[in-house]
Short mmCIF file of C-alpha atoms and ligand atoms in Angstrom, two decimals:
data_model
loop_
_atom_site.label_atom_id
_atom_site.label_comp_id
_atom_site.label_asym_id
_atom_site.label_seq_id
_atom_site.Cartn_x
_atom_site.Cartn_y
_atom_site.Cartn_z
CA MET A 1351 -48.82 36.07 17.02
CA SER A 1352 -46.94 35.88 13.68
CA LEU A 1353 -45.33 39.21 12.40
CA VAL A 1354 -47.49 41.42 10.80
CA THR A 1355 -46.62 43.53 8.04
CA THR A 1356 -47.67 47.65 8.51
CA LYS A 1357 -49.81 47.74 5.75
CA GLU A 1358 -53.17 47.09 7.72
CA LEU A 1359 -52.01 48.73 11.03
CA LEU A 1360 -51.25 51.45 8.88
CA LEU A 1361 -54.55 51.95 6.88
CA ASP A 1362 -56.30 51.56 10.11
CA ALA A 1363 -53.97 53.99 12.42
CA GLN A 1364 -55.54 56.92 9.71
CA LYS A 1365 -59.01 55.73 9.16
CA ASN A 1366 -59.23 56.07 12.44
CA GLY A 1367 -57.14 59.37 13.52
CA TYR A 1368 -54.33 57.79 15.58
CA ALA A 1369 -50.62 56.71 15.02
CA VAL A 1370 -49.04 53.96 15.67
CA GLY A 1371 -45.37 53.55 18.50
CA ALA A 1372 -42.15 52.63 15.73
CA PHE A 1373 -39.35 52.04 18.66
CA ASN A 1374 -35.20 51.90 17.33
CA VAL A 1375 -34.00 47.84 18.87
CA GLU A 1376 -30.52 47.52 19.66
CA ASN A 1377 -30.64 44.84 21.77
CA MET A 1378 -32.97 41.33 23.06
CA GLU A 1379 -34.00 43.44 26.02
CA MET A 1380 -35.32 46.58 24.11
CA VAL A 1381 -36.70 44.19 21.53
CA GLN A 1382 -38.14 42.15 25.44
CA ALA A 1383 -39.65 46.05 26.94
CA VAL A 1384 -41.55 47.85 23.68
CA VAL A 1385 -43.59 44.71 22.94
CA ALA A 1386 -44.26 44.40 26.68
CA ALA A 1387 -45.01 48.34 26.30
CA ALA A 1388 -46.79 47.08 23.88
CA GLU A 1389 -48.31 43.72 25.04
CA GLU A 1390 -50.07 45.74 28.24
CA LEU A 1391 -51.70 48.23 26.96
CA ASN A 1392 -53.07 46.30 23.88
CA SER A 1393 -51.52 48.52 21.08
CA PRO A 1394 -50.13 47.71 18.26
CA VAL A 1395 -45.91 47.88 18.32
CA ILE A 1396 -43.23 48.57 15.32
CA MET A 1397 -39.92 47.62 16.38
CA GLN A 1398 -36.56 48.52 13.92
CA THR A 1399 -33.61 48.43 13.20
CA THR A 1400 -31.31 51.16 11.48
CA PRO A 1401 -28.40 50.40 8.89
CA SER A 1402 -25.07 50.77 11.09
CA THR A 1403 -27.55 47.83 14.25
CA VAL A 1404 -27.93 45.61 11.34
CA LYS A 1405 -24.08 45.81 11.11
CA TYR A 1406 -22.97 46.10 14.97
CA ALA A 1407 -25.46 41.82 14.76
CA ASP A 1408 -27.07 41.41 11.39
CA LEU A 1409 -30.19 41.89 9.97
CA ALA A 1410 -30.61 38.06 10.91
CA TYR A 1411 -30.13 38.30 14.69
CA PHE A 1412 -32.45 41.22 14.83
CA TYR A 1413 -35.39 39.14 13.08
CA ALA A 1414 -34.78 36.41 15.51
CA ASN A 1415 -35.07 38.13 18.08
CA ALA A 1416 -38.40 40.44 17.27
CA LYS A 1417 -39.77 37.01 15.93
CA VAL A 1418 -40.15 35.34 19.01
CA ALA A 1419 -41.29 37.75 20.87
CA ALA A 1420 -44.01 38.52 18.01
CA ASP A 1421 -44.06 34.45 18.50
CA MET A 1422 -44.95 35.65 22.52
CA ALA A 1423 -47.00 38.82 21.91
CA SER A 1424 -50.51 38.61 21.82
CA VAL A 1425 -50.57 41.78 20.32
CA PRO A 1426 -49.59 42.69 16.28
CA VAL A 1427 -45.86 43.18 15.94
CA VAL A 1428 -44.11 44.93 13.03
CA MET A 1429 -40.25 44.42 12.43
CA HIS A 1430 -38.84 47.52 10.25
CA LEU A 1431 -35.32 48.53 8.13
CA ASP A 1432 -35.59 52.00 9.10
CA HIS A 1433 -33.17 53.77 6.55
CA GLY A 1434 -33.02 51.39 4.17
CA SER A 1435 -29.81 52.90 2.40
CA SER A 1436 -29.46 50.87 -0.60
CA PHE A 1437 -32.10 48.78 -2.98
CA GLU A 1438 -29.25 45.62 -1.83
CA LEU A 1439 -30.24 46.08 2.06
CA ALA A 1440 -34.48 46.73 1.67
CA MET A 1441 -33.67 43.43 -0.44
CA ARG A 1442 -31.88 41.62 1.93
CA ALA A 1443 -33.90 42.52 4.86
CA TYR A 1444 -36.91 41.56 2.94
CA ARG A 1445 -35.63 38.10 2.04
CA THR A 1446 -34.72 37.38 6.19
CA GLY A 1447 -38.51 38.34 6.31
CA TYR A 1448 -38.67 41.92 7.43
CA THR A 1449 -42.06 42.31 8.11
CA SER A 1450 -41.44 46.08 6.70
CA ILE A 1451 -39.74 48.09 4.25
CA MET A 1452 -38.27 51.75 4.03
CA ILE A 1453 -35.58 52.91 1.18
CA ASP A 1454 -33.97 56.21 2.45
CA GLY A 1455 -33.43 57.76 -1.12
CA SER A 1456 -33.97 61.63 0.63
CA HIS A 1457 -30.12 62.02 0.14
CA GLU A 1458 -30.35 61.46 -3.64
CA THR A 1459 -32.18 64.21 -6.59
CA TYR A 1460 -35.74 63.78 -6.84
CA GLU A 1461 -35.64 61.67 -9.92
CA ASP A 1462 -33.37 59.13 -8.26
CA ASN A 1463 -34.85 58.76 -4.45
CA ILE A 1464 -38.24 57.72 -7.16
CA LYS A 1465 -36.37 55.08 -8.76
CA VAL A 1466 -34.63 53.95 -6.15
CA SER A 1467 -37.71 54.08 -4.07
CA LYS A 1468 -39.97 52.82 -7.24
CA ALA A 1469 -37.75 49.89 -7.27
CA VAL A 1470 -37.98 48.36 -4.30
CA ALA A 1471 -41.87 49.16 -3.50
CA ASP A 1472 -41.85 46.42 -7.08
CA ALA A 1473 -39.21 44.02 -5.98
CA CYS A 1474 -41.46 44.15 -1.99
CA HIS A 1475 -45.13 44.45 -3.19
CA PRO A 1476 -45.41 41.18 -4.80
CA GLY A 1477 -44.34 39.02 -1.07
CA GLY A 1478 -47.42 41.22 -0.01
CA VAL A 1479 -44.03 43.42 2.10
CA PRO A 1480 -45.01 47.24 2.54
CA VAL A 1481 -42.73 50.80 0.85
CA GLU A 1482 -41.68 53.65 3.40
CA ALA A 1483 -39.95 56.13 1.65
CA GLU A 1484 -39.00 59.26 2.52
CA LEU A 1485 -39.18 62.69 0.49
CA GLY A 1486 -37.68 66.17 2.38
CA LYS A 1487 -34.65 65.59 4.53
CA VAL A 1488 -34.92 65.98 8.07
CA GLY A 1489 -32.11 67.17 10.13
CA GLY A 1490 -29.31 66.03 12.01
CA LYS A 1491 -27.96 62.33 11.84
CA GLU A 1492 -29.94 60.51 10.10
CA ASP A 1493 -28.36 57.29 11.53
CA ASP A 1494 -24.59 58.28 10.03
CA LEU A 1495 -25.86 60.68 7.53
CA ASP A 1496 -26.48 63.94 8.00
CA GLY A 1497 -29.60 65.47 7.07
CA GLY A 1498 -27.77 67.33 4.57
CA GLU A 1499 -28.13 71.19 3.15
CA GLY A 1500 -30.78 73.32 0.68
CA ASP A 1501 -34.99 73.60 1.61
CA PRO A 1502 -34.94 70.50 3.19
CA TYR A 1503 -39.11 70.72 3.92
CA THR A 1504 -40.91 67.78 1.63
CA ASN A 1505 -43.23 70.20 -0.82
CA PRO A 1506 -46.79 68.87 -0.83
CA GLN A 1507 -47.13 68.57 -5.30
CA GLU A 1508 -43.63 67.07 -5.08
CA ALA A 1509 -44.72 64.70 -1.89
CA ALA A 1510 -48.15 63.99 -4.31
CA GLU A 1511 -46.09 63.45 -7.59
CA PHE A 1512 -43.70 60.88 -5.31
CA VAL A 1513 -46.81 58.69 -4.30
CA LYS A 1514 -47.73 58.10 -7.78
CA ARG A 1515 -45.12 57.42 -8.97
CA THR A 1516 -43.60 55.61 -6.96
CA GLY A 1517 -46.60 53.12 -5.25
CA VAL A 1518 -44.70 53.20 -1.93
CA ASP A 1519 -47.52 53.08 0.58
CA SER A 1520 -46.16 55.40 3.81
CA LEU A 1521 -44.07 58.61 3.26
CA ALA A 1522 -42.37 59.49 5.41
CA VAL A 1523 -42.16 63.66 5.47
CA ALA A 1524 -39.70 66.63 6.85
CA ILE A 1525 -41.63 69.41 8.21
CA GLY A 1526 -38.83 70.36 11.08
CA THR A 1527 -38.12 67.63 13.25
CA ALA A 1528 -34.46 66.07 13.26
CA HIS A 1529 -32.25 63.31 14.50
CA GLY A 1530 -30.96 62.92 17.82
CA VAL A 1531 -30.90 65.73 20.56
CA TYR A 1532 -32.96 68.71 19.79
CA LYS A 1533 -30.38 71.77 20.89
CA GLY A 1534 -34.03 74.21 21.71
CA GLU A 1535 -37.73 73.28 21.02
CA PRO A 1536 -38.76 71.63 17.80
CA LYS A 1537 -40.08 74.55 15.97
CA LEU A 1538 -42.70 72.20 13.13
CA ASP A 1539 -43.71 73.39 10.25
CA LEU A 1540 -47.51 71.73 11.20
CA ASP A 1541 -49.29 73.95 8.31
CA ARG A 1542 -47.02 72.40 5.25
CA LEU A 1543 -47.91 69.07 7.24
CA SER A 1544 -51.01 69.71 7.21
CA GLU A 1545 -51.09 70.80 2.39
CA ILE A 1546 -49.23 67.71 2.48
CA ARG A 1547 -52.03 65.64 4.11
CA LYS A 1548 -54.60 67.71 1.32
CA VAL A 1549 -52.30 65.84 -1.85
CA VAL A 1550 -51.53 62.30 -0.34
CA ASP A 1551 -54.10 59.96 0.79
CA ILE A 1552 -51.64 57.59 1.97
CA PRO A 1553 -50.66 56.48 5.83
CA LEU A 1554 -47.70 60.19 6.47
CA VAL A 1555 -44.05 59.35 9.09
CA LEU A 1556 -43.25 60.98 11.94
CA HIS A 1557 -38.52 61.53 11.68
CA GLY A 1558 -36.78 62.29 15.03
CA THR A 1559 -39.64 62.39 17.20
CA SER A 1560 -37.94 61.85 20.62
CA GLY A 1561 -37.36 65.03 22.09
CA VAL A 1562 -40.38 66.52 20.08
CA PRO A 1563 -42.85 67.96 22.62
CA ASP A 1564 -46.13 65.37 22.91
CA GLU A 1565 -48.34 67.77 22.98
CA THR A 1566 -47.18 68.64 19.75
CA VAL A 1567 -46.86 64.29 18.34
CA LYS A 1568 -50.66 64.67 19.57
CA GLU A 1569 -51.49 68.05 16.94
CA CYS A 1570 -49.22 65.77 13.90
CA VAL A 1571 -50.68 62.60 14.56
CA LYS A 1572 -54.09 64.46 13.76
CA ARG A 1573 -53.49 65.81 11.22
CA GLY A 1574 -52.52 62.99 9.55
CA ILE A 1575 -49.77 61.05 11.25
CA CYS A 1576 -49.63 57.45 11.63
CA LYS A 1577 -46.13 56.11 12.71
CA VAL A 1578 -44.78 57.69 14.71
CA ASN A 1579 -40.60 57.00 14.60
CA TYR A 1580 -39.02 56.38 18.27
CA ALA A 1581 -34.48 56.18 18.98
CA THR A 1582 -32.53 58.23 20.91
CA ASP A 1583 -34.71 58.17 23.70
CA LEU A 1584 -34.55 54.69 24.09
CA ARG A 1585 -31.27 54.43 23.70
CA ILE A 1586 -31.06 57.47 27.09
CA ALA A 1587 -33.54 55.70 28.40
CA PHE A 1588 -32.15 52.22 28.30
CA SER A 1589 -28.51 53.96 29.34
CA LYS A 1590 -30.35 55.44 32.57
CA GLY A 1591 -30.87 51.65 34.18
CA VAL A 1592 -27.63 50.12 33.07
CA LYS A 1593 -25.87 53.50 34.58
CA ALA A 1594 -27.82 53.72 37.53
CA VAL A 1595 -27.48 50.22 39.26
CA MET A 1596 -23.72 50.37 38.41
CA ALA A 1597 -23.15 53.54 40.02
CA GLU A 1598 -25.34 51.74 42.20
CA ASP A 1599 -23.40 49.14 42.48
CA PRO A 1600 -19.92 50.02 41.15
CA ASP A 1601 -18.49 45.83 41.97
CA VAL A 1602 -22.11 44.02 39.64
CA PHE A 1603 -20.64 41.93 37.60
CA ASP A 1604 -23.52 40.03 35.98
CA PRO A 1605 -25.42 41.62 32.86
CA LYS A 1606 -28.88 40.33 33.44
CA LYS A 1607 -28.49 42.33 36.51
CA TYR A 1608 -27.88 45.87 34.03
CA ASN A 1609 -29.75 44.75 31.62
CA ALA A 1610 -33.12 43.95 34.09
CA ALA A 1611 -32.73 47.57 35.33
CA GLY A 1612 -32.35 49.04 31.23
CA ARG A 1613 -34.53 46.82 30.75
CA GLU A 1614 -37.76 48.72 32.32
CA GLU A 1615 -36.30 52.08 31.32
CA VAL A 1616 -37.41 51.97 27.63
CA LYS A 1617 -40.92 49.62 28.94
CA LYS A 1618 -42.00 52.72 30.90
CA TYR A 1619 -40.43 54.80 27.91
CA VAL A 1620 -42.13 53.14 25.54
CA MET A 1621 -46.06 52.48 27.44
CA GLN A 1622 -45.63 56.77 27.23
CA LYS A 1623 -45.27 56.71 23.74
CA ILE A 1624 -47.45 54.51 23.17
CA MET A 1625 -50.62 56.44 24.97
CA VAL A 1626 -49.21 59.93 23.37
CA VAL A 1627 -50.03 58.30 19.96
CA GLY A 1628 -53.20 56.61 20.53
CA SER A 1629 -52.82 52.90 19.70
CA ASN A 1630 -52.67 51.21 23.01
CA GLY A 1631 -56.69 49.66 22.95
CA LYS A 1632 -56.26 49.04 19.12
CA ALA A 1633 -54.44 45.33 19.17
CA LYS A 1634 -56.57 43.36 16.87
P1 13P B 529 -35.20 60.19 16.85
O1 13P B 529 -33.76 59.47 17.56
O2 13P B 529 -34.40 61.27 16.91
O3 13P B 529 -36.40 60.14 17.65
O4 13P B 529 -36.09 59.48 15.37
C1 13P B 529 -35.87 58.06 15.59
C2 13P B 529 -36.35 57.94 13.40
O5 13P B 529 -35.91 58.82 13.52
C3 13P B 529 -35.72 56.81 12.62
O6 13P B 529 -35.59 56.89 11.99
#
């Protein structure tokens, strides 16, 4: 199958009460692991890369990996730009062939966030590429940026107006999650999520999901989350596999040996999360 966009995937998820997992990938093995997990469970899947990841290599490297994986796969695969930090980066991802783009203007003022989100939506829509935006501030470190100060949660009425004025296809909401490793158990404002859902009729996105208990994620999906982002835990899983091989054989020097172990750990993790978000068996 060729790469697909998030448009139909997320609308189907919204209609049928499940979510699609969006997994951050950092190398070829993680791309292979995510797609292998999705194939084994007959699930659609979204892969995504942040600005720091595409700075490490380049959009073109990650796009090429994702394209090959999608071409060889029997399930729908999306390549998404996560936390697009500027109009220019969003456009570069669009031109590279990414099939879904996030513009993250959540660090700007409300009006500037509307301006940049609308500009990206207007530029991507003629080519059929859907756009995710963010309103409110997810805590922790978002790639290289801090979540920031002030009332961080998404205001439902603002969200409704934001969606109308920007024309974006999906919206990341701030309801108490944070990127990175949680110190205690995260407390999510689930009622706020339901309030947002009542007044916003496009797919909602949950960021900062590594470390959120599975039962809480399921409750979020019930209340309208259609895309669930996992990043930190995939990095931890990959490293766990690599470290185990190195601990067992400190003289190992073939990257294929330890990278394969990392790949296997990521695949196991992604399979478990696909079951949590409920997209197993939903590949069309
Ligand atoms: P975590 O690293 O907390 O899983 O967050 C992932 C994310 O939201 C990527 O945008």
